[in-house]
Coordinates of C-alpha atoms in Angstrom, one line a residue:
Chain A
M4 CA 0.0 0.0 0.0
A5 CA 1.1 3.5 -0.8
K6 CA 2.5 5.8 2.0
R7 CA 0.0 7.4 4.4
F8 CA -0.9 11.0 4.5
S9 CA -1.6 13.0 7.6
V10 CA -5.2 13.4 8.9
D11 CA -5.2 17.0 7.5
E12 CA -3.9 15.9 4.1
Y13 CA -6.6 13.2 3.8
A14 CA -9.4 15.5 5.0
D15 CA -8.4 18.5 2.9
G16 CA -7.8 16.4 -0.2
I17 CA -11.2 14.8 0.1
L18 CA -13.1 18.0 0.8
A19 CA -11.3 19.5 -2.3
G20 CA -12.7 16.6 -4.4
N21 CA -9.3 15.2 -5.1
R22 CA -9.9 11.7 -6.5
M23 CA -6.5 10.3 -5.8
V24 CA -6.7 11.3 -2.1
L25 CA -10.3 9.9 -1.9
S26 CA -9.1 6.6 -3.3
R27 CA -6.2 6.4 -0.8
A28 CA -8.6 7.3 2.0
I29 CA -11.0 4.5 1.0
T30 CA -8.0 2.1 0.9
L31 CA -7.3 3.3 4.5
V32 CA -10.8 2.5 5.8
E33 CA -10.6 -0.9 4.1
S34 CA -7.4 -1.7 5.8
T35 CA -7.5 -4.1 8.8
L36 CA -4.3 -2.8 10.4
P37 CA -5.1 -1.2 13.8
T38 CA -2.9 1.9 13.0
D39 CA -4.8 2.4 9.7
Q40 CA -8.1 2.0 11.4
H41 CA -7.2 4.6 14.0
L42 CA -6.1 7.0 11.3
A43 CA -9.2 6.3 9.3
Q44 CA -11.5 7.2 12.3
Q45 CA -9.7 10.5 12.7
V46 CA -10.2 11.3 9.0
L47 CA -13.9 10.2 9.2
D48 CA -14.5 12.4 12.2
R49 CA -13.0 15.4 10.3
V50 CA -15.0 15.0 7.1
L51 CA -18.3 13.8 8.7
P52 CA -19.9 17.3 9.0
H53 CA -19.6 17.5 5.2
A54 CA -21.2 14.1 4.5
G55 CA -24.8 13.1 4.3
R56 CA -25.9 15.4 1.5
S57 CA -26.3 12.7 -1.2
V58 CA -29.1 10.5 -2.4
R59 CA -28.0 6.9 -1.6
V60 CA -29.4 4.3 -4.0
G61 CA -28.9 0.5 -3.6
I62 CA -29.0 -1.4 -6.9
T63 CA -29.3 -5.2 -7.1
G64 CA -30.2 -7.9 -9.5
V65 CA -29.1 -11.4 -10.5
P66 CA -26.0 -11.8 -12.7
G67 CA -27.1 -11.5 -16.3
V68 CA -29.7 -8.9 -15.6
G69 CA -27.5 -6.2 -17.2
K70 CA -26.6 -4.4 -14.0
S71 CA -23.3 -2.8 -15.4
T72 CA -24.9 -1.5 -18.6
F73 CA -27.9 -0.2 -16.7
I74 CA -25.7 1.6 -14.1
E75 CA -23.6 3.0 -16.9
A76 CA -26.7 4.3 -18.8
L77 CA -28.3 5.8 -15.7
G78 CA -25.0 7.2 -14.5
L79 CA -24.3 9.0 -17.8
E80 CA -27.9 10.4 -17.6
L81 CA -27.2 11.8 -14.1
L82 CA -23.9 13.4 -15.3
R83 CA -25.8 15.1 -18.1
Q84 CA -28.1 16.5 -15.4
G85 CA -25.0 18.0 -13.7
K86 CA -24.7 15.5 -10.9
R87 CA -21.6 13.9 -9.4
L88 CA -21.9 10.2 -9.0
A89 CA -20.0 7.6 -7.0
V90 CA -20.5 3.9 -7.6
L91 CA -19.5 1.5 -4.8
A92 CA -19.9 -2.3 -4.7
V93 CA -20.6 -4.7 -1.9
D94 CA -19.6 -8.2 -2.7
P95 CA -18.4 -10.3 0.2
T96 CA -18.0 -13.3 -2.1
S97 CA -15.4 -11.4 -4.2
Q98 CA -12.6 -13.3 -2.3
R99 CA -13.9 -16.4 -4.1
S100 CA -14.9 -15.1 -7.4
G101 CA -11.8 -13.1 -7.8
G102 CA -13.6 -9.7 -7.5
S103 CA -15.7 -9.8 -10.5
I104 CA -18.1 -7.1 -9.3
L105 CA -16.9 -3.8 -10.6
G106 CA -13.4 -5.4 -10.4
D107 CA -13.1 -4.8 -14.1
K108 CA -13.7 -1.1 -14.6
T109 CA -13.8 -1.7 -18.4
R110 CA -17.3 -3.0 -17.7
M111 CA -18.3 0.6 -17.4
N112 CA -15.6 2.2 -19.4
Q113 CA -17.7 5.2 -20.6
L114 CA -18.8 6.1 -17.1
A115 CA -15.3 5.4 -15.6
A116 CA -13.8 7.9 -18.1
Q117 CA -15.9 10.8 -16.8
E118 CA -14.4 13.3 -14.4
Q119 CA -17.7 13.6 -12.5
A120 CA -18.0 9.8 -11.8
Y121 CA -16.0 7.8 -9.3
I122 CA -16.1 4.0 -9.5
R123 CA -14.8 1.7 -6.8
P124 CA -14.8 -2.1 -6.7
S125 CA -15.7 -4.1 -3.6
P126 CA -12.9 -4.7 -1.2
A127 CA -11.6 -8.2 -1.7
G128 CA -11.1 -11.0 0.8
R129 CA -13.4 -9.6 3.5
S130 CA -16.4 -11.0 5.3
L131 CA -19.9 -9.4 4.9
G132 CA -19.4 -7.5 8.1
G133 CA -16.0 -6.2 7.0
V134 CA -17.3 -5.2 3.5
T135 CA -20.4 -3.4 4.9
R136 CA -18.4 -1.6 7.4
S137 CA -15.8 -0.3 5.0
T138 CA -18.6 0.5 2.4
R139 CA -20.4 2.6 5.0
E140 CA -17.3 4.5 5.7
A141 CA -16.4 4.9 2.0
M142 CA -19.9 6.4 1.5
I143 CA -19.1 9.1 4.0
L144 CA -15.8 9.9 2.2
C145 CA -17.5 10.0 -1.2
E146 CA -20.2 12.4 0.1
A147 CA -17.6 14.6 1.7
A148 CA -15.8 14.7 -1.7
G149 CA -18.9 16.2 -3.2
H150 CA -20.7 13.3 -4.8
D151 CA -24.4 14.0 -4.7
V152 CA -25.5 10.6 -5.9
L153 CA -24.2 7.3 -4.5
F154 CA -25.0 3.9 -6.1
I155 CA -24.3 0.9 -3.9
E156 CA -24.2 -2.1 -6.2
T157 CA -24.7 -5.7 -4.9
V158 CA -24.7 -9.0 -6.6
G159 CA -28.2 -10.2 -5.7
V160 CA -27.4 -13.7 -4.6
G161 CA -26.7 -13.5 -0.9
Q162 CA -27.0 -11.7 2.4
S163 CA -25.5 -8.5 1.2
E164 CA -28.8 -7.1 -0.1
T165 CA -30.2 -6.7 3.4
A166 CA -27.0 -5.0 4.5
V167 CA -27.1 -2.6 1.6
H168 CA -30.8 -2.0 2.1
G169 CA -29.8 -0.8 5.6
M170 CA -27.4 1.8 4.3
V171 CA -29.3 3.4 1.5
D172 CA -32.3 5.7 1.0
F173 CA -33.8 3.9 -2.0
F174 CA -33.5 0.3 -3.1
L175 CA -33.7 -0.5 -6.8
L176 CA -34.2 -4.1 -8.0
L177 CA -33.3 -5.0 -11.6
M178 CA -35.3 -7.9 -13.1
L179 CA -35.4 -9.8 -16.4
A180 CA -38.6 -10.6 -18.2
G181 CA -39.0 -14.3 -18.1
A182 CA -41.5 -17.1 -17.8
G183 CA -42.5 -17.2 -14.2
D184 CA -39.2 -18.5 -12.9
E185 CA -37.4 -15.1 -13.2
L186 CA -37.2 -14.8 -9.4
Q187 CA -35.2 -18.0 -9.2
G188 CA -31.8 -16.9 -7.9
I189 CA -33.2 -13.8 -6.1
K190 CA -33.1 -14.4 -2.4
K191 CA -36.4 -14.5 -0.6
G192 CA -37.4 -11.2 0.7
I193 CA -35.4 -9.0 -1.7
M194 CA -38.5 -8.1 -3.7
E195 CA -40.2 -6.6 -0.7
M196 CA -37.2 -4.4 0.0
A197 CA -37.5 -2.8 -3.4
D198 CA -38.8 0.8 -3.7
A199 CA -38.7 0.3 -7.5
V200 CA -38.3 -2.6 -9.8
T201 CA -37.2 -2.0 -13.4
I202 CA -37.4 -4.8 -16.0
T203 CA -34.2 -4.5 -18.0
K204 CA -33.5 -5.2 -21.7
A205 CA -36.9 -4.0 -22.7
D206 CA -36.0 -3.6 -26.3
G207 CA -36.6 -5.3 -29.7
Q208 CA -38.3 -8.7 -29.4
N209 CA -38.1 -8.6 -25.6
E210 CA -40.3 -5.5 -25.3
T211 CA -43.7 -7.3 -25.1
A212 CA -42.4 -9.8 -22.5
A213 CA -41.0 -6.9 -20.5
K214 CA -44.4 -5.2 -20.4
L215 CA -46.1 -8.4 -19.3
A216 CA -43.5 -8.9 -16.6
R217 CA -44.0 -5.3 -15.5
R218 CA -47.7 -5.9 -14.9
E219 CA -47.1 -9.2 -13.2
Y220 CA -44.6 -7.7 -10.7
Q221 CA -46.8 -4.7 -10.1
N222 CA -49.6 -7.1 -9.2
A223 CA -47.4 -9.1 -7.0
L224 CA -46.1 -6.0 -5.2
H225 CA -49.7 -5.0 -4.4
L226 CA -49.9 -8.1 -2.3
F227 CA -47.3 -6.8 0.0
P228 CA -48.2 -4.4 2.8
L229 CA -47.5 -0.7 2.5
A230 CA -43.9 0.0 3.5
P231 CA -43.2 2.2 6.6
S232 CA -42.1 4.9 4.1
G233 CA -45.7 5.2 2.8
W234 CA -44.3 4.7 -0.7
N235 CA -45.9 2.4 -3.2
P236 CA -43.2 0.5 -5.1
V237 CA -43.1 1.4 -8.8
V238 CA -42.3 -1.1 -11.6
T239 CA -40.9 0.2 -14.9
T240 CA -39.3 -1.2 -18.0
S241 CA -36.0 0.1 -19.3
S242 CA -33.4 -0.5 -22.0
A243 CA -29.8 0.5 -21.6
L244 CA -29.4 -0.2 -25.3
T245 CA -32.0 2.3 -26.6
G246 CA -32.0 4.5 -23.5
A247 CA -35.8 4.1 -23.2
G248 CA -37.1 4.3 -19.6
V249 CA -33.6 5.0 -18.1
A250 CA -34.2 8.7 -17.1
E251 CA -37.7 7.7 -15.8
V252 CA -36.0 5.5 -13.2
W253 CA -34.3 8.6 -11.8
Q254 CA -37.6 10.5 -11.8
V255 CA -39.0 7.7 -9.6
V256 CA -36.1 8.1 -7.2
E257 CA -36.6 11.9 -7.1
Q258 CA -40.4 11.5 -6.4
Y259 CA -39.5 9.1 -3.6
V260 CA -37.0 11.5 -2.1
E261 CA -39.4 14.4 -2.3
Q262 CA -42.3 12.5 -0.8
T263 CA -40.3 11.0 2.1
R264 CA -38.5 14.3 2.8
Q265 CA -41.8 16.0 3.2
S266 CA -43.2 13.3 5.4
G267 CA -40.0 13.3 7.5
Y268 CA -39.4 9.6 6.8
F269 CA -36.2 10.3 4.9
Q270 CA -34.5 12.0 7.8
R271 CA -35.9 9.6 10.4
R272 CA -34.7 6.6 8.4
R273 CA -31.2 7.9 8.2
Q274 CA -31.1 8.5 11.9
E275 CA -32.3 5.0 12.5
Q276 CA -29.7 3.6 10.1
N277 CA -27.0 5.5 12.0
L278 CA -28.2 4.0 15.3
H279 CA -28.5 0.6 13.7
W280 CA -24.9 0.8 12.6
L281 CA -23.7 1.8 16.0
Y282 CA -25.2 -1.3 17.6
E283 CA -24.1 -3.4 14.7
A284 CA -20.5 -2.1 15.1
I285 CA -20.6 -2.8 18.8
R286 CA -21.8 -6.3 18.2
Q287 CA -19.1 -6.9 15.6
G288 CA -16.5 -5.6 17.9
L289 CA -17.7 -7.8 20.8
E290 CA -17.7 -10.9 18.7
E291 CA -14.3 -10.2 17.2
Q292 CA -12.8 -9.8 20.7
F293 CA -14.6 -12.9 21.9
Y294 CA -13.7 -15.3 19.1
A295 CA -10.1 -14.1 19.1
K296 CA -9.6 -15.4 22.7
A297 CA -7.4 -18.4 22.9
S298 CA -9.6 -20.1 25.5
V299 CA -12.7 -19.8 23.3
Q300 CA -10.8 -21.1 20.3
Q301 CA -9.7 -24.1 22.3
Q302 CA -13.2 -25.0 23.7
L303 CA -15.5 -24.0 20.8
P304 CA -15.0 -26.9 18.4
A305 CA -16.0 -29.6 20.9
L306 CA -18.9 -27.6 22.3
R307 CA -20.0 -26.8 18.7
Q308 CA -20.0 -30.5 17.9
Q309 CA -22.1 -31.4 21.0
V310 CA -24.7 -28.7 20.1
L311 CA -24.8 -29.9 16.5
E312 CA -25.5 -33.5 17.6
G313 CA -28.0 -32.3 20.2
S314 CA -26.2 -33.7 23.2
K315 CA -25.8 -30.2 24.7
S316 CA -28.2 -27.3 24.6
A317 CA -27.2 -24.2 22.7
F318 CA -27.6 -21.9 25.7
G319 CA -25.7 -24.3 28.0
A320 CA -22.8 -24.4 25.7
A321 CA -22.9 -20.6 25.3
A322 CA -22.9 -20.1 29.1
E323 CA -19.8 -22.3 29.4
L324 CA -18.0 -20.3 26.7
L325 CA -19.1 -17.0 28.2
G326 CA -17.7 -18.0 31.5
L327 CA -14.2 -18.4 30.0
Chain B
M28 CA -42.6 -18.5 42.9
A29 CA -43.1 -22.0 44.3
K30 CA -40.2 -23.8 46.0
R31 CA -37.5 -25.4 43.8
F32 CA -37.1 -29.1 43.3
S33 CA -33.8 -30.9 42.9
V34 CA -32.4 -31.5 39.4
D35 CA -33.4 -35.2 39.7
E36 CA -37.0 -34.3 40.8
Y37 CA -37.4 -32.0 37.9
A38 CA -35.9 -34.4 35.4
D39 CA -37.7 -37.5 36.6
G40 CA -41.1 -35.6 36.8
I41 CA -40.7 -34.3 33.3
L42 CA -39.7 -37.7 31.8
A43 CA -42.7 -39.2 33.6
G44 CA -44.9 -36.7 31.9
N45 CA -46.0 -34.9 35.1
R46 CA -47.6 -31.7 34.0
M47 CA -47.1 -29.9 37.3
V48 CA -43.4 -30.6 37.3
L49 CA -43.2 -29.6 33.6
S50 CA -44.9 -26.3 34.4
R51 CA -42.5 -25.6 37.3
A52 CA -39.5 -26.4 35.1
I53 CA -40.7 -24.0 32.4
T54 CA -41.1 -21.3 35.1
L55 CA -37.5 -22.1 36.1
V56 CA -36.2 -21.6 32.5
E57 CA -38.1 -18.3 32.4
S58 CA -36.6 -17.0 35.6
T59 CA -33.9 -14.4 35.3
L60 CA -32.3 -15.3 38.6
P61 CA -28.7 -16.6 38.1
T62 CA -29.3 -19.5 40.6
D63 CA -32.5 -20.5 38.7
Q64 CA -30.7 -20.3 35.4
H65 CA -27.9 -22.5 36.7
L66 CA -30.4 -25.1 37.9
A67 CA -32.4 -24.9 34.6
Q68 CA -29.2 -25.7 32.6
Q69 CA -28.6 -28.8 34.7
V70 CA -32.2 -29.9 34.2
L71 CA -32.0 -29.2 30.4
D72 CA -28.8 -31.2 30.1
R73 CA -30.4 -34.2 32.0
V74 CA -33.5 -34.3 29.7
L75 CA -31.9 -33.3 26.4
P76 CA -31.3 -36.9 25.3
H77 CA -35.1 -37.4 25.5
A78 CA -36.0 -34.3 23.5
G79 CA -36.1 -33.7 19.7
R80 CA -38.7 -36.3 18.8
S81 CA -41.6 -34.0 18.1
V82 CA -42.8 -32.1 15.0
R83 CA -42.4 -28.4 15.7
V84 CA -45.0 -26.2 14.0
G85 CA -44.9 -22.4 14.1
I86 CA -48.3 -20.8 13.7
T87 CA -48.9 -17.1 13.0
G88 CA -51.5 -14.7 11.6
V89 CA -52.8 -11.2 12.4
P90 CA -55.2 -10.6 15.3
G91 CA -58.7 -11.4 14.2
V92 CA -57.7 -14.2 11.9
G93 CA -59.1 -16.8 14.3
K94 CA -55.8 -18.3 15.5
S95 CA -57.2 -19.6 18.9
T96 CA -60.2 -21.3 17.4
F97 CA -58.1 -22.8 14.6
I98 CA -55.4 -24.0 17.0
E99 CA -58.2 -25.5 19.2
A100 CA -59.8 -27.3 16.2
L101 CA -56.5 -28.6 14.8
G102 CA -55.3 -29.5 18.3
L103 CA -58.5 -31.6 19.1
E104 CA -58.1 -33.3 15.7
L105 CA -54.5 -34.3 16.7
L106 CA -55.6 -35.6 20.1
R107 CA -58.2 -37.8 18.2
Q108 CA -55.3 -39.2 16.2
G109 CA -53.7 -40.2 19.5
K110 CA -51.0 -37.5 19.6
R111 CA -49.9 -35.4 22.6
L112 CA -49.8 -31.7 21.9
A113 CA -48.0 -28.7 23.6
V114 CA -48.9 -25.2 22.6
L115 CA -46.4 -22.5 23.5
A116 CA -46.6 -18.8 22.7
V117 CA -44.0 -16.2 21.8
D118 CA -45.2 -12.6 22.3
P119 CA -42.5 -10.2 23.4
T120 CA -45.1 -7.4 23.5
S121 CA -47.1 -9.2 26.1
Q122 CA -45.5 -6.9 28.7
R123 CA -47.5 -4.1 27.1
S124 CA -50.7 -5.9 26.1
G125 CA -50.9 -7.6 29.5
G126 CA -50.3 -11.0 28.0
S127 CA -53.3 -11.4 25.8
I128 CA -51.7 -14.2 23.7
L129 CA -52.8 -17.5 25.3
G130 CA -52.8 -15.6 28.6
D131 CA -56.5 -16.4 28.8
K132 CA -56.7 -20.2 28.6
T133 CA -60.4 -20.0 28.3
R134 CA -59.8 -18.9 24.7
M135 CA -59.0 -22.6 24.1
N136 CA -61.1 -24.1 26.9
Q137 CA -61.9 -27.4 25.2
L138 CA -58.3 -28.0 24.3
A139 CA -57.0 -26.9 27.7
A140 CA -59.4 -29.4 29.4
Q141 CA -57.7 -32.4 27.7
E142 CA -55.2 -34.5 29.5
Q143 CA -53.1 -34.9 26.3
A144 CA -52.7 -31.2 25.6
Y145 CA -50.5 -28.7 27.5
I146 CA -51.0 -25.0 26.9
R147 CA -48.5 -22.4 28.1
P148 CA -48.8 -18.6 27.7
S149 CA -45.9 -16.4 26.7
P150 CA -43.6 -15.4 29.5
A151 CA -44.5 -11.8 30.4
G152 CA -42.3 -8.8 30.6
R153 CA -39.4 -10.1 28.6
S154 CA -37.5 -8.8 25.5
L155 CA -37.7 -10.8 22.3
G156 CA -34.3 -12.3 23.0
G157 CA -35.5 -13.4 26.5
V158 CA -38.8 -14.8 25.2
T159 CA -37.2 -16.8 22.4
R160 CA -34.5 -18.2 24.6
S161 CA -37.0 -19.5 27.2
T162 CA -39.3 -20.7 24.5
R163 CA -36.5 -22.7 23.0
E164 CA -35.8 -24.3 26.3
A165 CA -39.5 -24.9 27.1
M166 CA -39.7 -26.8 23.8
I167 CA -37.0 -29.1 25.0
L168 CA -38.8 -29.7 28.3
C169 CA -42.2 -30.4 26.5
E170 CA -40.6 -32.9 24.2
A171 CA -38.9 -34.7 27.0
A172 CA -42.3 -34.8 28.7
G173 CA -43.6 -36.8 25.7
H174 CA -45.4 -34.3 23.6
D175 CA -45.0 -35.3 20.0
V176 CA -46.4 -32.2 18.4
L177 CA -45.4 -28.6 19.4
F178 CA -47.3 -25.6 18.3
I179 CA -45.4 -22.3 18.7
E180 CA -47.9 -19.5 18.4
T181 CA -46.9 -15.9 17.6
V182 CA -48.9 -12.7 17.1
G183 CA -48.0 -11.9 13.6
V184 CA -47.2 -8.3 13.9
G185 CA -43.6 -8.0 14.8
Q186 CA -40.1 -9.5 14.8
S187 CA -41.1 -12.6 16.6
E188 CA -42.1 -14.5 13.5
T189 CA -38.5 -14.7 12.2
A190 CA -37.3 -16.0 15.6
V191 CA -40.1 -18.6 15.7
H192 CA -39.3 -19.6 12.1
G193 CA -35.8 -20.3 13.3
M194 CA -37.0 -22.8 15.9
V195 CA -39.6 -24.8 14.1
D196 CA -39.7 -27.5 11.4
F197 CA -42.8 -26.1 9.7
F198 CA -44.3 -22.6 9.5
L199 CA -48.0 -22.1 9.0
L200 CA -49.5 -18.8 8.2
L201 CA -53.2 -18.1 8.8
M202 CA -54.9 -15.6 6.5
L203 CA -58.3 -14.0 6.1
A204 CA -60.0 -13.7 2.8
G205 CA -60.3 -10.0 1.9
A206 CA -60.1 -7.5 -0.8
G207 CA -56.4 -7.2 -1.7
D208 CA -55.4 -5.5 1.5
E209 CA -55.5 -8.7 3.5
L210 CA -51.7 -8.6 3.9
Q211 CA -51.9 -5.2 5.7
G212 CA -50.6 -5.9 9.1
I213 CA -48.5 -8.9 8.2
K214 CA -44.9 -7.9 8.3
K215 CA -43.0 -8.0 5.1
G216 CA -41.3 -11.3 4.5
I217 CA -43.6 -13.4 6.6
M218 CA -45.4 -14.8 3.6
E219 CA -42.1 -16.2 2.2
M220 CA -41.4 -18.0 5.4
A221 CA -44.6 -20.0 5.1
D222 CA -44.6 -23.7 4.3
A223 CA -48.4 -23.5 4.2
V224 CA -51.0 -20.8 4.2
T225 CA -54.6 -21.6 5.3
I226 CA -57.4 -19.1 4.6
T227 CA -59.5 -19.3 7.8
K228 CA -63.2 -18.8 8.4
A229 CA -64.0 -20.5 5.0
D230 CA -67.6 -21.1 5.8
G231 CA -71.1 -19.7 4.9
Q232 CA -71.0 -16.5 2.9
N233 CA -67.3 -16.3 3.2
E234 CA -66.6 -19.6 1.3
T235 CA -66.4 -18.1 -2.2
A236 CA -64.1 -15.3 -1.1
A237 CA -61.8 -17.8 0.7
K238 CA -61.5 -19.9 -2.4
L239 CA -60.6 -16.8 -4.5
A240 CA -58.1 -15.7 -1.9
R241 CA -56.6 -19.2 -1.9
R242 CA -56.0 -19.0 -5.7
E243 CA -54.5 -15.5 -5.3
Y244 CA -52.1 -16.6 -2.7
Q245 CA -51.1 -19.7 -4.5
N246 CA -50.2 -17.5 -7.5
A247 CA -48.3 -15.1 -5.4
L248 CA -46.3 -17.9 -3.8
H249 CA -45.3 -19.2 -7.2
L250 CA -43.5 -15.9 -7.7
F251 CA -41.2 -16.8 -4.9
P252 CA -38.1 -18.9 -5.5
L253 CA -38.2 -22.5 -4.4
A254 CA -37.2 -22.8 -0.7
P255 CA -34.0 -24.7 0.3
S256 CA -36.3 -27.4 1.6
G257 CA -37.4 -28.2 -2.0
W258 CA -41.0 -27.9 -0.7
N259 CA -43.7 -26.0 -2.6
P260 CA -45.8 -24.0 -0.1
V261 CA -49.4 -25.2 -0.1
V262 CA -52.4 -22.9 0.3
T263 CA -55.7 -24.3 1.7
T264 CA -59.0 -23.1 3.1
S265 CA -60.3 -24.2 6.5
S266 CA -63.1 -23.5 8.9
A267 CA -62.8 -24.0 12.6
L268 CA -66.6 -23.7 12.8
T269 CA -67.5 -26.5 10.4
G270 CA -64.2 -28.4 10.7
A271 CA -63.8 -28.4 7.0
G272 CA -60.1 -28.4 5.9
V273 CA -58.7 -28.6 9.4
A274 CA -57.4 -32.2 9.2
E275 CA -56.1 -31.4 5.7
V276 CA -53.7 -28.9 7.2
W277 CA -52.1 -31.6 9.3
Q278 CA -51.9 -33.9 6.2
V279 CA -49.9 -31.1 4.6
V280 CA -47.5 -31.0 7.6
E281 CA -47.1 -34.7 7.5
Q282 CA -46.3 -34.7 3.8
Y283 CA -43.7 -32.0 4.4
V284 CA -42.1 -33.9 7.2
E285 CA -42.0 -37.1 5.2
Q286 CA -40.5 -35.4 2.1
T287 CA -37.9 -33.4 4.0
R288 CA -36.9 -36.4 6.2
Q289 CA -36.3 -38.4 3.1
S290 CA -34.2 -35.7 1.5
G291 CA -32.3 -35.2 4.8
Y292 CA -33.3 -31.5 4.9
F293 CA -35.3 -32.0 8.1
Q294 CA -32.4 -33.3 10.1
R295 CA -29.9 -30.8 8.5
R296 CA -32.2 -27.9 9.3
R297 CA -32.4 -28.9 12.9
Q298 CA -28.7 -29.1 13.2
E299 CA -28.4 -25.7 11.6
Q300 CA -30.9 -24.3 14.0
N301 CA -29.0 -25.7 16.9
L302 CA -25.8 -24.0 15.7
H303 CA -27.7 -20.8 15.0
W304 CA -28.9 -20.8 18.6
L305 CA -25.4 -21.4 19.9
Y306 CA -24.1 -18.3 18.2
E307 CA -27.2 -16.3 19.0
A308 CA -26.8 -17.2 22.7
I309 CA -23.2 -16.2 22.6
R310 CA -24.1 -12.9 21.0
Q311 CA -26.9 -12.3 23.6
G312 CA -24.5 -13.1 26.4
L313 CA -21.8 -10.8 25.1
E314 CA -24.2 -7.9 24.7
E315 CA -25.8 -8.4 28.1
Q316 CA -22.3 -8.3 29.7
F317 CA -21.3 -5.3 27.7
Y318 CA -24.4 -3.1 28.2
A319 CA -24.4 -4.0 31.9
K320 CA -21.0 -2.3 32.4
A321 CA -21.1 0.9 34.4
S322 CA -18.6 2.7 32.1
V323 CA -20.7 1.8 29.0
Q324 CA -23.9 2.9 30.6
Q325 CA -22.3 6.2 31.5
Q326 CA -20.9 7.0 28.0
L327 CA -23.5 5.4 25.7
P328 CA -26.2 8.1 25.9
A329 CA -24.0 11.0 24.7
L330 CA -22.3 8.9 22.0
R331 CA -25.7 7.6 20.9
Q332 CA -26.9 11.2 20.5
Q333 CA -23.9 12.2 18.5
V334 CA -24.3 9.2 16.1
L335 CA -28.0 10.0 15.8
E336 CA -27.3 13.6 14.8
G337 CA -24.5 12.5 12.4
S338 CA -21.8 14.4 14.3
K339 CA -19.9 11.1 15.0
S340 CA -19.6 8.0 12.9
A341 CA -21.2 4.8 14.1
F342 CA -17.9 2.8 14.0
G343 CA -16.0 5.6 15.7
A344 CA -18.4 5.7 18.6
A345 CA -18.4 1.9 18.8
A346 CA -14.6 1.8 18.9
E347 CA -14.7 4.3 21.8
L348 CA -17.2 2.2 23.7
L349 CA -15.3 -1.1 23.0
G350 CA -12.1 0.5 24.4
L351 CA -13.8 1.0 27.8

């Protein structure tokens, strides 16, 4: 890793919108070295008053749905509207897949070439807890650097969607038109987190199927209860190829933001998310300290086996370990 | 609270199917006194080899769906089949509502009068973590006492459904026929946890609406991906009043148990649940110890406020607290 800056150098560079300093600072929050973590917290505390002024959008969908091309099309549209965009990725499996998600920036080469867009792949080789933590912190840094829209991309096959849902204002689900089994591969519960669904690749021969799928999803979403936001999820069709329906997705996001800002839900949700992350960070810290203890590491395997076999109760085994 | 027995007295009484001893032992696992908890763990370890031989069914539905009358009708049917049934309740809100859920046994007076049925209200005045912990342990005691079917009832309005889903083999959702807004009040995500849905009160003038609702739910469930169990959720109609469709619900449960036992999913899921509860118990214990510390109680309110306002990052505040 490149040499460290001072707290002031990081903070001033970020606030000036210096991309190189921003990248180095994100590398710092991703680092697991205690000295780096300490430095990162100081940088975060410095820039925090300048963060929080973006719209945070989570975007998910199964592989093959055309996530990169959609993000590129929507991102270029936002730049045309004069916005500054940061795209971050959350993929705790990237240690196995070799970092496919956003790992190859050429997937979005038009967007990546723009001065007003900042694209960052998922940190590699980290657990979900680690990835979500550093992503949360990278979001603060990107906002302080002046990005007014954040996209948080996730792969749509695991637990990461729930974590991303807990750190964004708006959750967008990309779907393919198909024959009833289009939800295969999407984890249960993801559809209900969506504030909007867009059926991608709605062009050429696929257009009729996309419109049918749109109606089907809209009906299915009506079966779900009204979200605490008071917002009715919207289903649209879009084509990154023709550009049809792409700008409309952003109009939906803006309507959502306006409605929930007026109702106060937007601000309240962010406060709740902040608190949630505090308790989450405490939990993570407690567990890290606990499982790192030599006595726990020594006793856990045997107790785990007894609990698995049902020869010891879970709470009894936990009580033994907690007494260590 | 009545006087304590010895470990042997508790264990022998439970294994002999003595209801009074069973009740006292459940009171013991519900106690928050350290001496009671220690005694409870010894009793649990003694009877654990005799537990695990029941079918565990979670039952939920919004207030007004007719849960008590349905449980009574299905329970009486099971007793006719020669089974022994225990009905436990999980309601962390009972501290506020005054323990309405199963608190009034007269709600199920026919079932409660039967020798082969054991009905136990939700422990009052406990957090969700506390309720789920003592329910998990009460399940072990009821199984050791010879009950071969357990119903775990939950109110259907909060977080408790997910906890109950994590401690049962089969999850049954009761629904009312209605006009599209029938899911109002059911927390998002509950429908996808269901292995079966039964539309209740399918009698008289309501029968046609119930059949329509059944088809609607069956279609909606087809939109969800196949569960890891490989089981396709079944939607039925039933009437506790006429008895129509009640025995059929149990046939569905039995089909599920047979299919998942053959595939090995049933056993595997129980092992996973055991492990889940081990890590959950560790987490609960760590948090209890942490939040009980005087230094944490002193610092937390101010840090919490700073995080809420966004003037301190969640992970920075957590790091401060963890260093105490």
